[in-house]
Structures are given as C-alpha cells and as structure tokens.
Short mmCIF file of N, CA and C in Angstrom, two decimals:
data_model
loop_
_atom_site.label_atom_id
_atom_site.label_comp_id
_atom_site.label_asym_id
_atom_site.label_seq_id
_atom_site.Cartn_x
_atom_site.Cartn_y
_atom_site.Cartn_z
N LEU A 710 -12.82 -9.01 -22.80
CA LEU A 710 -12.00 -9.35 -23.96
C LEU A 710 -11.99 -10.86 -24.15
N PRO A 711 -12.31 -11.34 -25.33
CA PRO A 711 -12.28 -12.79 -25.58
C PRO A 711 -10.86 -13.32 -25.40
N GLY A 712 -10.73 -14.29 -24.53
CA GLY A 712 -9.43 -14.92 -24.31
C GLY A 712 -8.43 -14.04 -23.59
N GLY A 713 -8.83 -12.81 -23.21
CA GLY A 713 -7.90 -11.90 -22.57
C GLY A 713 -8.05 -11.88 -21.06
N ASP A 714 -7.14 -11.25 -20.40
CA ASP A 714 -7.15 -11.12 -18.95
C ASP A 714 -8.00 -9.91 -18.58
N ARG A 715 -8.96 -10.10 -17.68
CA ARG A 715 -9.84 -9.00 -17.27
C ARG A 715 -9.06 -7.87 -16.60
N ASN A 716 -7.99 -8.19 -15.83
CA ASN A 716 -7.19 -7.14 -15.20
C ASN A 716 -6.52 -6.25 -16.22
N VAL A 717 -6.07 -6.83 -17.33
CA VAL A 717 -5.45 -6.03 -18.38
C VAL A 717 -6.47 -5.05 -18.93
N ALA A 718 -7.71 -5.51 -19.13
CA ALA A 718 -8.76 -4.64 -19.64
C ALA A 718 -9.09 -3.55 -18.64
N ALA A 719 -9.12 -3.88 -17.37
CA ALA A 719 -9.51 -2.92 -16.34
C ALA A 719 -8.41 -1.91 -16.04
N ARG A 720 -7.19 -2.34 -16.04
CA ARG A 720 -6.09 -1.48 -15.61
C ARG A 720 -5.14 -1.07 -16.73
N GLY A 721 -5.27 -1.69 -17.87
CA GLY A 721 -4.36 -1.38 -18.98
C GLY A 721 -3.25 -2.40 -19.07
N ASP A 722 -2.55 -2.34 -20.16
CA ASP A 722 -1.47 -3.28 -20.44
C ASP A 722 -0.27 -2.99 -19.53
N PRO A 723 0.19 -3.99 -18.76
CA PRO A 723 1.33 -3.78 -17.86
C PRO A 723 2.58 -3.27 -18.59
N ALA A 724 2.82 -3.75 -19.81
CA ALA A 724 4.00 -3.29 -20.55
C ALA A 724 3.90 -1.80 -20.88
N LEU A 725 2.70 -1.35 -21.20
CA LEU A 725 2.50 0.07 -21.47
C LEU A 725 2.66 0.89 -20.20
N HIS A 726 2.15 0.38 -19.08
CA HIS A 726 2.34 1.06 -17.79
C HIS A 726 3.83 1.16 -17.45
N LEU A 727 4.57 0.11 -17.71
CA LEU A 727 6.01 0.13 -17.43
C LEU A 727 6.71 1.17 -18.29
N LEU A 728 6.34 1.24 -19.55
CA LEU A 728 6.91 2.23 -20.47
C LEU A 728 6.61 3.65 -19.97
N CYS A 729 5.37 3.88 -19.58
CA CYS A 729 4.99 5.20 -19.05
C CYS A 729 5.76 5.51 -17.76
N ALA A 730 5.86 4.52 -16.88
CA ALA A 730 6.57 4.73 -15.61
C ALA A 730 8.02 5.13 -15.85
N ARG A 731 8.67 4.42 -16.74
CA ARG A 731 10.08 4.74 -17.03
C ARG A 731 10.23 6.12 -17.65
N ALA A 732 9.31 6.50 -18.53
CA ALA A 732 9.35 7.83 -19.14
C ALA A 732 9.16 8.91 -18.07
N LEU A 733 8.24 8.67 -17.14
CA LEU A 733 8.00 9.65 -16.08
C LEU A 733 9.18 9.74 -15.11
N VAL A 734 9.84 8.63 -14.84
CA VAL A 734 11.05 8.67 -14.01
C VAL A 734 12.11 9.52 -14.70
N ALA A 735 12.29 9.30 -15.99
CA ALA A 735 13.28 10.07 -16.76
C ALA A 735 12.94 11.56 -16.76
N ALA A 736 11.65 11.88 -16.73
CA ALA A 736 11.22 13.27 -16.72
C ALA A 736 11.23 13.87 -15.31
N GLY A 737 11.54 13.04 -14.30
CA GLY A 737 11.60 13.52 -12.93
C GLY A 737 10.29 13.50 -12.18
N ASP A 738 9.26 12.88 -12.74
CA ASP A 738 7.95 12.80 -12.10
C ASP A 738 7.80 11.45 -11.42
N ARG A 739 8.39 11.33 -10.23
CA ARG A 739 8.36 10.05 -9.52
C ARG A 739 6.96 9.69 -9.03
N ALA A 740 6.17 10.67 -8.62
CA ALA A 740 4.81 10.38 -8.16
C ALA A 740 3.97 9.82 -9.31
N GLY A 741 4.07 10.42 -10.47
CA GLY A 741 3.36 9.91 -11.64
C GLY A 741 3.86 8.53 -12.04
N ALA A 742 5.18 8.35 -11.95
CA ALA A 742 5.77 7.05 -12.29
C ALA A 742 5.25 5.97 -11.33
N ALA A 743 5.14 6.30 -10.05
CA ALA A 743 4.68 5.32 -9.06
C ALA A 743 3.28 4.82 -9.40
N THR A 744 2.42 5.72 -9.86
CA THR A 744 1.06 5.32 -10.24
C THR A 744 1.09 4.28 -11.35
N HIS A 745 1.97 4.45 -12.31
CA HIS A 745 2.07 3.48 -13.41
C HIS A 745 2.77 2.20 -12.97
N PHE A 746 3.78 2.33 -12.10
CA PHE A 746 4.46 1.13 -11.61
C PHE A 746 3.49 0.20 -10.87
N LEU A 747 2.49 0.76 -10.21
CA LEU A 747 1.52 -0.06 -9.49
C LEU A 747 0.83 -1.06 -10.42
N HIS A 748 0.71 -0.72 -11.69
CA HIS A 748 0.01 -1.56 -12.67
C HIS A 748 0.96 -2.23 -13.66
N ALA A 749 2.25 -2.04 -13.49
CA ALA A 749 3.23 -2.50 -14.48
C ALA A 749 3.70 -3.94 -14.27
N GLU A 750 3.34 -4.54 -13.14
CA GLU A 750 3.82 -5.89 -12.82
C GLU A 750 5.33 -5.99 -12.90
N ALA A 751 5.99 -4.94 -12.39
CA ALA A 751 7.46 -4.86 -12.37
C ALA A 751 7.90 -4.38 -10.99
N PRO A 752 7.69 -5.20 -9.95
CA PRO A 752 7.96 -4.74 -8.59
C PRO A 752 9.44 -4.44 -8.30
N VAL A 753 10.35 -5.10 -9.00
CA VAL A 753 11.77 -4.82 -8.77
C VAL A 753 12.11 -3.42 -9.28
N ALA A 754 11.68 -3.10 -10.48
CA ALA A 754 11.92 -1.76 -11.04
C ALA A 754 11.22 -0.70 -10.18
N PHE A 755 10.01 -1.01 -9.72
CA PHE A 755 9.27 -0.10 -8.86
C PHE A 755 10.06 0.16 -7.58
N ALA A 756 10.57 -0.89 -6.95
CA ALA A 756 11.34 -0.74 -5.72
C ALA A 756 12.61 0.07 -5.96
N GLN A 757 13.27 -0.15 -7.08
CA GLN A 757 14.48 0.61 -7.39
C GLN A 757 14.17 2.10 -7.47
N MET A 758 13.06 2.45 -8.13
CA MET A 758 12.68 3.85 -8.24
C MET A 758 12.33 4.44 -6.88
N VAL A 759 11.57 3.69 -6.07
CA VAL A 759 11.15 4.21 -4.77
C VAL A 759 12.35 4.36 -3.83
N VAL A 760 13.30 3.45 -3.88
CA VAL A 760 14.50 3.58 -3.04
C VAL A 760 15.27 4.84 -3.43
N ALA A 761 15.42 5.09 -4.73
CA ALA A 761 16.10 6.31 -5.18
C ALA A 761 15.35 7.55 -4.67
N TRP A 762 14.03 7.50 -4.71
CA TRP A 762 13.19 8.60 -4.24
C TRP A 762 13.37 8.77 -2.72
N ALA A 763 13.33 7.67 -2.00
CA ALA A 763 13.48 7.72 -0.54
C ALA A 763 14.85 8.24 -0.14
N ASN A 764 15.87 7.93 -0.93
CA ASN A 764 17.22 8.40 -0.62
C ASN A 764 17.35 9.91 -0.73
N ASP A 765 16.43 10.54 -1.44
CA ASP A 765 16.44 12.00 -1.53
C ASP A 765 15.77 12.65 -0.32
N GLY A 766 15.10 11.84 0.49
CA GLY A 766 14.39 12.37 1.66
C GLY A 766 15.14 12.08 2.94
N TYR A 767 14.42 12.17 4.04
CA TYR A 767 14.99 11.89 5.36
C TYR A 767 15.08 10.39 5.57
N THR A 768 16.18 9.94 6.14
CA THR A 768 16.38 8.52 6.41
C THR A 768 15.26 7.97 7.29
N ARG A 769 14.83 8.77 8.25
CA ARG A 769 13.78 8.31 9.19
C ARG A 769 12.42 8.13 8.51
N GLU A 770 12.29 8.56 7.26
CA GLU A 770 11.02 8.42 6.54
C GLU A 770 11.05 7.33 5.48
N ARG A 771 12.13 6.58 5.41
CA ARG A 771 12.20 5.49 4.43
C ARG A 771 11.07 4.48 4.64
N ASP A 772 10.74 4.24 5.90
CA ASP A 772 9.67 3.27 6.17
C ASP A 772 8.33 3.72 5.60
N LEU A 773 8.11 5.03 5.51
CA LEU A 773 6.88 5.54 4.91
C LEU A 773 6.83 5.25 3.42
N PHE A 774 7.97 5.37 2.75
CA PHE A 774 8.03 5.04 1.32
C PHE A 774 7.71 3.56 1.10
N LEU A 775 8.26 2.72 1.95
CA LEU A 775 7.99 1.28 1.87
C LEU A 775 6.51 1.01 2.12
N ALA A 776 5.98 1.54 3.21
CA ALA A 776 4.60 1.25 3.59
C ALA A 776 3.60 1.74 2.54
N ARG A 777 3.77 2.97 2.06
CA ARG A 777 2.83 3.49 1.06
C ARG A 777 2.77 2.59 -0.16
N SER A 778 3.93 2.21 -0.67
CA SER A 778 3.97 1.41 -1.90
C SER A 778 3.39 0.02 -1.69
N VAL A 779 3.77 -0.63 -0.60
CA VAL A 779 3.26 -1.98 -0.33
C VAL A 779 1.75 -1.95 -0.12
N LEU A 780 1.27 -0.98 0.65
CA LEU A 780 -0.16 -0.90 0.90
C LEU A 780 -0.94 -0.60 -0.38
N GLN A 781 -0.39 0.23 -1.25
CA GLN A 781 -1.06 0.51 -2.52
C GLN A 781 -1.17 -0.75 -3.37
N LEU A 782 -0.11 -1.54 -3.40
CA LEU A 782 -0.16 -2.81 -4.14
C LEU A 782 -1.19 -3.75 -3.53
N CYS A 783 -1.26 -3.76 -2.21
CA CYS A 783 -2.26 -4.60 -1.53
C CYS A 783 -3.68 -4.13 -1.84
N CYS A 784 -3.87 -2.82 -1.96
CA CYS A 784 -5.19 -2.29 -2.32
C CYS A 784 -5.64 -2.79 -3.69
N LEU A 785 -4.69 -3.13 -4.53
CA LEU A 785 -5.01 -3.69 -5.84
C LEU A 785 -5.15 -5.21 -5.79
N GLY A 786 -4.95 -5.78 -4.59
CA GLY A 786 -5.03 -7.23 -4.44
C GLY A 786 -3.80 -7.95 -4.95
N ASN A 787 -2.71 -7.23 -5.13
CA ASN A 787 -1.51 -7.79 -5.74
C ASN A 787 -0.48 -8.12 -4.66
N LEU A 788 -0.71 -9.23 -3.94
CA LEU A 788 0.21 -9.63 -2.87
C LEU A 788 1.55 -10.11 -3.41
N ARG A 789 1.54 -10.71 -4.59
CA ARG A 789 2.79 -11.18 -5.18
C ARG A 789 3.76 -10.00 -5.36
N ASP A 790 3.31 -8.95 -6.03
CA ASP A 790 4.18 -7.80 -6.25
C ASP A 790 4.49 -7.07 -4.95
N ALA A 791 3.53 -7.04 -4.02
CA ALA A 791 3.77 -6.38 -2.73
C ALA A 791 4.91 -7.07 -1.98
N ASN A 792 4.93 -8.39 -1.98
CA ASN A 792 6.00 -9.13 -1.31
C ASN A 792 7.34 -8.95 -2.00
N ILE A 793 7.34 -9.00 -3.33
CA ILE A 793 8.58 -8.80 -4.09
C ILE A 793 9.09 -7.38 -3.89
N PHE A 794 8.19 -6.41 -3.93
CA PHE A 794 8.58 -5.01 -3.71
C PHE A 794 9.24 -4.87 -2.35
N ARG A 795 8.59 -5.40 -1.30
CA ARG A 795 9.12 -5.27 0.06
C ARG A 795 10.52 -5.87 0.19
N SER A 796 10.68 -7.08 -0.29
CA SER A 796 12.00 -7.72 -0.14
C SER A 796 13.06 -6.99 -0.95
N THR A 797 12.72 -6.52 -2.14
CA THR A 797 13.68 -5.79 -2.98
C THR A 797 14.03 -4.46 -2.33
N PHE A 798 13.02 -3.74 -1.86
CA PHE A 798 13.24 -2.45 -1.20
C PHE A 798 14.19 -2.61 -0.02
N LEU A 799 13.92 -3.59 0.84
CA LEU A 799 14.76 -3.81 2.02
C LEU A 799 16.18 -4.20 1.64
N ARG A 800 16.32 -5.04 0.61
CA ARG A 800 17.66 -5.45 0.16
C ARG A 800 18.44 -4.26 -0.38
N LEU A 801 17.80 -3.43 -1.18
CA LEU A 801 18.47 -2.27 -1.75
C LEU A 801 18.83 -1.25 -0.68
N CYS A 802 17.96 -1.05 0.29
CA CYS A 802 18.25 -0.11 1.37
C CYS A 802 19.37 -0.63 2.27
N ALA A 803 19.40 -1.93 2.49
CA ALA A 803 20.47 -2.52 3.31
C ALA A 803 21.82 -2.27 2.66
N ARG A 804 21.85 -2.32 1.35
CA ARG A 804 23.08 -2.05 0.61
C ARG A 804 23.53 -0.60 0.81
N ASP A 805 22.56 0.29 1.02
CA ASP A 805 22.85 1.71 1.23
C ASP A 805 23.02 2.08 2.69
N GLY A 806 23.06 1.10 3.57
CA GLY A 806 23.21 1.37 4.99
C GLY A 806 21.99 1.03 5.81
N GLY A 807 20.84 0.89 5.17
CA GLY A 807 19.63 0.40 5.84
C GLY A 807 19.00 1.28 6.87
N GLY A 808 19.43 2.52 7.01
CA GLY A 808 18.85 3.39 8.02
C GLY A 808 17.36 3.62 7.84
N GLY A 809 16.67 3.77 8.95
CA GLY A 809 15.25 4.10 8.93
C GLY A 809 14.32 2.92 8.73
N LEU A 810 14.85 1.71 8.69
CA LEU A 810 14.00 0.56 8.39
C LEU A 810 13.81 -0.38 9.57
N ASP A 811 14.31 0.01 10.72
CA ASP A 811 14.06 -0.76 11.94
C ASP A 811 12.99 -0.02 12.71
N SER A 812 11.76 -0.12 12.21
CA SER A 812 10.68 0.68 12.78
C SER A 812 9.42 -0.16 12.95
N PRO A 813 8.53 0.29 13.81
CA PRO A 813 7.25 -0.40 13.94
C PRO A 813 6.48 -0.45 12.62
N LEU A 814 6.58 0.58 11.81
CA LEU A 814 5.85 0.59 10.54
C LEU A 814 6.36 -0.50 9.60
N CYS A 815 7.65 -0.73 9.58
CA CYS A 815 8.20 -1.83 8.76
C CYS A 815 7.72 -3.18 9.30
N ASN A 816 7.65 -3.31 10.61
CA ASN A 816 7.14 -4.54 11.20
C ASN A 816 5.68 -4.75 10.82
N PHE A 817 4.89 -3.67 10.84
CA PHE A 817 3.49 -3.75 10.45
C PHE A 817 3.36 -4.28 9.03
N VAL A 818 4.16 -3.73 8.12
CA VAL A 818 4.09 -4.15 6.71
C VAL A 818 4.39 -5.65 6.58
N GLU A 819 5.42 -6.10 7.28
CA GLU A 819 5.77 -7.52 7.23
C GLU A 819 4.63 -8.39 7.75
N PHE A 820 4.09 -8.04 8.92
CA PHE A 820 3.01 -8.83 9.51
C PHE A 820 1.73 -8.75 8.68
N LEU A 821 1.48 -7.59 8.08
CA LEU A 821 0.29 -7.44 7.25
C LEU A 821 0.35 -8.39 6.06
N LEU A 822 1.49 -8.45 5.39
CA LEU A 822 1.61 -9.33 4.23
C LEU A 822 1.40 -10.78 4.62
N LEU A 823 1.93 -11.18 5.75
CA LEU A 823 1.73 -12.55 6.23
C LEU A 823 0.25 -12.80 6.56
N THR A 824 -0.39 -11.83 7.14
CA THR A 824 -1.80 -11.96 7.53
C THR A 824 -2.71 -12.05 6.31
N LEU A 825 -2.43 -11.25 5.29
CA LEU A 825 -3.29 -11.22 4.11
C LEU A 825 -3.24 -12.52 3.32
N GLU A 826 -2.23 -13.32 3.55
CA GLU A 826 -2.14 -14.61 2.87
C GLU A 826 -3.02 -15.67 3.53
N ARG A 827 -3.67 -15.29 4.63
CA ARG A 827 -4.52 -16.21 5.37
C ARG A 827 -5.92 -15.61 5.54
N ASP A 828 -6.85 -16.45 5.90
CA ASP A 828 -8.18 -15.97 6.24
C ASP A 828 -8.13 -15.60 7.72
N ALA A 829 -7.64 -14.40 8.02
CA ALA A 829 -7.37 -14.04 9.40
C ALA A 829 -7.86 -12.62 9.71
N GLU A 830 -9.15 -12.43 9.57
CA GLU A 830 -9.73 -11.11 9.81
C GLU A 830 -9.43 -10.60 11.22
N GLY A 831 -9.54 -11.48 12.21
CA GLY A 831 -9.27 -11.08 13.59
C GLY A 831 -7.85 -10.59 13.77
N LEU A 832 -6.91 -11.30 13.20
CA LEU A 832 -5.51 -10.89 13.28
C LEU A 832 -5.29 -9.56 12.57
N PHE A 833 -5.94 -9.37 11.42
CA PHE A 833 -5.84 -8.11 10.69
C PHE A 833 -6.30 -6.95 11.58
N LYS A 834 -7.43 -7.12 12.26
CA LYS A 834 -7.96 -6.06 13.12
C LYS A 834 -7.02 -5.76 14.28
N ILE A 835 -6.43 -6.81 14.86
CA ILE A 835 -5.48 -6.62 15.97
C ILE A 835 -4.26 -5.86 15.48
N LEU A 836 -3.73 -6.24 14.32
CA LEU A 836 -2.56 -5.55 13.77
C LEU A 836 -2.84 -4.07 13.57
N VAL A 837 -3.96 -3.77 12.95
CA VAL A 837 -4.32 -2.38 12.69
C VAL A 837 -4.45 -1.60 13.99
N ASP A 838 -5.05 -2.21 14.99
CA ASP A 838 -5.22 -1.56 16.28
C ASP A 838 -3.88 -1.33 16.97
N LYS A 839 -3.04 -2.36 17.02
CA LYS A 839 -1.75 -2.26 17.73
C LYS A 839 -0.78 -1.30 17.06
N TYR A 840 -0.87 -1.19 15.74
CA TYR A 840 0.06 -0.32 15.00
C TYR A 840 -0.56 1.02 14.62
N ALA A 841 -1.71 1.35 15.22
CA ALA A 841 -2.40 2.61 14.91
C ALA A 841 -1.48 3.84 15.06
N PRO A 842 -0.65 3.94 16.10
CA PRO A 842 0.22 5.11 16.21
C PRO A 842 1.21 5.23 15.03
N SER A 843 1.71 4.11 14.55
CA SER A 843 2.62 4.14 13.40
C SER A 843 1.88 4.51 12.13
N LEU A 844 0.68 3.98 11.97
CA LEU A 844 -0.12 4.29 10.79
C LEU A 844 -0.57 5.74 10.77
N ALA A 845 -0.68 6.35 11.95
CA ALA A 845 -1.11 7.74 12.05
C ALA A 845 -0.06 8.73 11.55
N ARG A 846 1.15 8.27 11.29
CA ARG A 846 2.20 9.16 10.78
C ARG A 846 1.86 9.73 9.41
N ASP A 847 1.03 9.03 8.65
CA ASP A 847 0.63 9.49 7.33
C ASP A 847 -0.85 9.15 7.15
N PRO A 848 -1.71 10.14 6.99
CA PRO A 848 -3.15 9.88 6.87
C PRO A 848 -3.52 8.94 5.72
N SER A 849 -2.72 8.90 4.67
CA SER A 849 -3.05 8.01 3.55
C SER A 849 -2.95 6.54 3.95
N LEU A 850 -2.11 6.22 4.92
CA LEU A 850 -1.96 4.83 5.34
C LEU A 850 -3.27 4.29 5.91
N ARG A 851 -3.98 5.10 6.66
CA ARG A 851 -5.27 4.68 7.23
C ARG A 851 -6.27 4.37 6.12
N VAL A 852 -6.27 5.21 5.10
CA VAL A 852 -7.18 5.00 3.97
C VAL A 852 -6.84 3.69 3.26
N TYR A 853 -5.56 3.45 3.03
CA TYR A 853 -5.15 2.21 2.37
C TYR A 853 -5.53 0.99 3.20
N VAL A 854 -5.30 1.07 4.51
CA VAL A 854 -5.61 -0.06 5.39
C VAL A 854 -7.12 -0.34 5.37
N GLN A 855 -7.93 0.71 5.34
CA GLN A 855 -9.38 0.50 5.26
C GLN A 855 -9.76 -0.19 3.95
N GLN A 856 -9.14 0.23 2.86
CA GLN A 856 -9.42 -0.40 1.56
C GLN A 856 -8.99 -1.86 1.56
N ILE A 857 -7.86 -2.14 2.17
CA ILE A 857 -7.36 -3.52 2.25
C ILE A 857 -8.32 -4.37 3.08
N GLY A 858 -8.78 -3.84 4.21
CA GLY A 858 -9.73 -4.56 5.04
C GLY A 858 -11.01 -4.89 4.29
N ALA A 859 -11.48 -3.94 3.50
CA ALA A 859 -12.70 -4.16 2.71
C ALA A 859 -12.45 -5.20 1.62
N LEU A 860 -11.31 -5.11 0.95
CA LEU A 860 -11.01 -6.02 -0.16
C LEU A 860 -10.80 -7.46 0.30
N PHE A 861 -10.00 -7.64 1.34
CA PHE A 861 -9.62 -8.99 1.76
C PHE A 861 -10.60 -9.63 2.74
N TYR A 862 -11.26 -8.80 3.57
CA TYR A 862 -12.08 -9.36 4.64
C TYR A 862 -13.52 -8.83 4.66
N GLY A 863 -13.87 -7.96 3.73
CA GLY A 863 -15.22 -7.41 3.70
C GLY A 863 -15.54 -6.49 4.86
N ILE A 864 -14.52 -5.90 5.47
CA ILE A 864 -14.72 -5.01 6.61
C ILE A 864 -15.14 -3.64 6.09
N LYS A 865 -16.27 -3.17 6.58
CA LYS A 865 -16.74 -1.83 6.20
C LYS A 865 -16.00 -0.80 7.03
N PRO A 866 -15.54 0.28 6.39
CA PRO A 866 -14.84 1.33 7.14
C PRO A 866 -15.76 1.95 8.20
N ARG A 867 -15.18 2.30 9.32
CA ARG A 867 -15.92 2.96 10.39
C ARG A 867 -16.28 4.37 9.95
N GLU A 868 -17.51 4.75 10.25
CA GLU A 868 -17.92 6.12 9.96
C GLU A 868 -17.47 6.99 11.12
N THR A 869 -16.98 8.18 10.78
CA THR A 869 -16.53 9.11 11.81
C THR A 869 -17.13 10.48 11.54
N GLY A 870 -17.30 11.25 12.57
CA GLY A 870 -17.72 12.64 12.45
C GLY A 870 -19.01 12.82 11.66
N MET A 871 -18.90 13.62 10.61
CA MET A 871 -20.06 13.98 9.81
C MET A 871 -20.69 12.76 9.13
N GLU A 872 -19.86 11.78 8.72
CA GLU A 872 -20.39 10.57 8.08
C GLU A 872 -21.35 9.84 9.01
N ALA A 873 -20.97 9.70 10.28
CA ALA A 873 -21.82 9.01 11.25
C ALA A 873 -23.10 9.79 11.50
N LEU A 874 -23.00 11.10 11.60
CA LEU A 874 -24.18 11.93 11.81
C LEU A 874 -25.15 11.81 10.64
N MET A 875 -24.63 11.90 9.42
CA MET A 875 -25.48 11.80 8.23
C MET A 875 -26.13 10.40 8.14
N SER A 876 -25.37 9.39 8.44
CA SER A 876 -25.90 8.02 8.40
C SER A 876 -27.03 7.85 9.41
N SER A 877 -26.83 8.40 10.59
CA SER A 877 -27.84 8.32 11.64
C SER A 877 -29.11 9.07 11.22
N MET A 878 -28.95 10.25 10.65
CA MET A 878 -30.10 11.04 10.21
C MET A 878 -30.85 10.32 9.09
N MET A 879 -30.13 9.72 8.17
CA MET A 879 -30.75 8.99 7.08
C MET A 879 -31.51 7.78 7.60
N GLY A 880 -30.97 7.15 8.62
CA GLY A 880 -31.64 6.00 9.22
C GLY A 880 -32.95 6.41 9.89
N MET A 881 -32.94 7.57 10.54
CA MET A 881 -34.16 8.05 11.19
C MET A 881 -35.22 8.41 10.15
N LEU A 882 -34.79 9.02 9.07
CA LEU A 882 -35.74 9.41 8.02
C LEU A 882 -36.33 8.21 7.31
N GLY A 883 -35.50 7.22 7.05
CA GLY A 883 -35.95 6.05 6.29
C GLY A 883 -36.63 5.00 7.14
N GLY A 884 -36.34 4.96 8.43
CA GLY A 884 -36.85 3.87 9.25
C GLY A 884 -37.91 4.30 10.24
N GLY A 885 -38.45 5.50 10.09
CA GLY A 885 -39.39 6.00 11.07
C GLY A 885 -40.82 5.50 10.89
N GLY A 886 -41.60 5.58 11.95
CA GLY A 886 -43.06 5.37 12.01
C GLY A 886 -43.63 4.21 11.21
N GLY A 887 -44.82 3.87 11.46
CA GLY A 887 -45.41 2.87 10.61
C GLY A 887 -46.58 2.32 11.20
#
C-alpha cells in the first residue's frame, strides 16, 4: 500500500479487528474474539477479556491463559502488546485475589519477555529447557515457543518422530552416490 503500513495490509485494520473482537465477546465467542484481539493493538481490552474468561475456569489454570495469550502476541513479533497484556492481566487478577499466578509458567513468561528484548539466543534456549515441564502442561505452548525461537533467533524446530525419519530418508535419496 502506498504510504500505508505493511502490517495493516497483512493482518487487516486493527480498528476493524477490535470491532470484530468486541462483537464476538458480546456473542459469547471468546476464542474467536481472542484471535481478533491479537491483531487489534488493544492489549488492555484483550487482557480484560482473557481475565474474565480465566475467571470462569479453574484458578490453577490462570497462568495458562496468561501464557497462551502472551506467547501468541510474541509469535506475531508484538512485544509491546505482549508486555502490556502481561502487566494488565496480572494487575486485574491481583484485584480479584491473584490466585494461580505464582507459578513457574508465569515466571517463564516474565523471563521470556525480558530475553526477547535482547539478542540472547543462548538464554532463550536455557529458559525453554529449564521450564520444559511447565510448558508441557499445554501442547500449544511448545508450538508457540518454537515459532518464537524461529522468529527472534532463527532457531529451526527440532524434528521428532516421523519428521526426523522422513528427513533422513530424503537426505539419503538426494545425497546418494556419485
């Protein structure tokens, strides 16, 4: 777009995403609303919606709501909104009693945001390794962390199982004899 922002062209108008997100919240579709909030550039409103959603679940799972949302914003390269979301989420939850937020997963999110602001690939890898048990609580977290590693540090995801076997077979077929 001449004179326009490439992110707006790629992801759509943030104001329109915010409008859609609010309409979906009103209709009771919080998952759909979350998808639009990711692109709405409205992290405070996003955090308010996610806290309300988390309050309907188990207190011990609040940290999962925080981690999923922050990691999704990081996957988009949006550290500004990820940091605002995190601080707003924690402030709103503290007002409600703050249960479920003194966890290793919350610590991971905090350290991850600090790490992503630096050229610290080694530290990123250590964090992911040390917090692997917490990240294993939800399989989507591993996927998000892999995407973040690729985006910020150019880390290629590890191949596992069938992917590694297929890659090895393709290597043998393409690199044989001569």
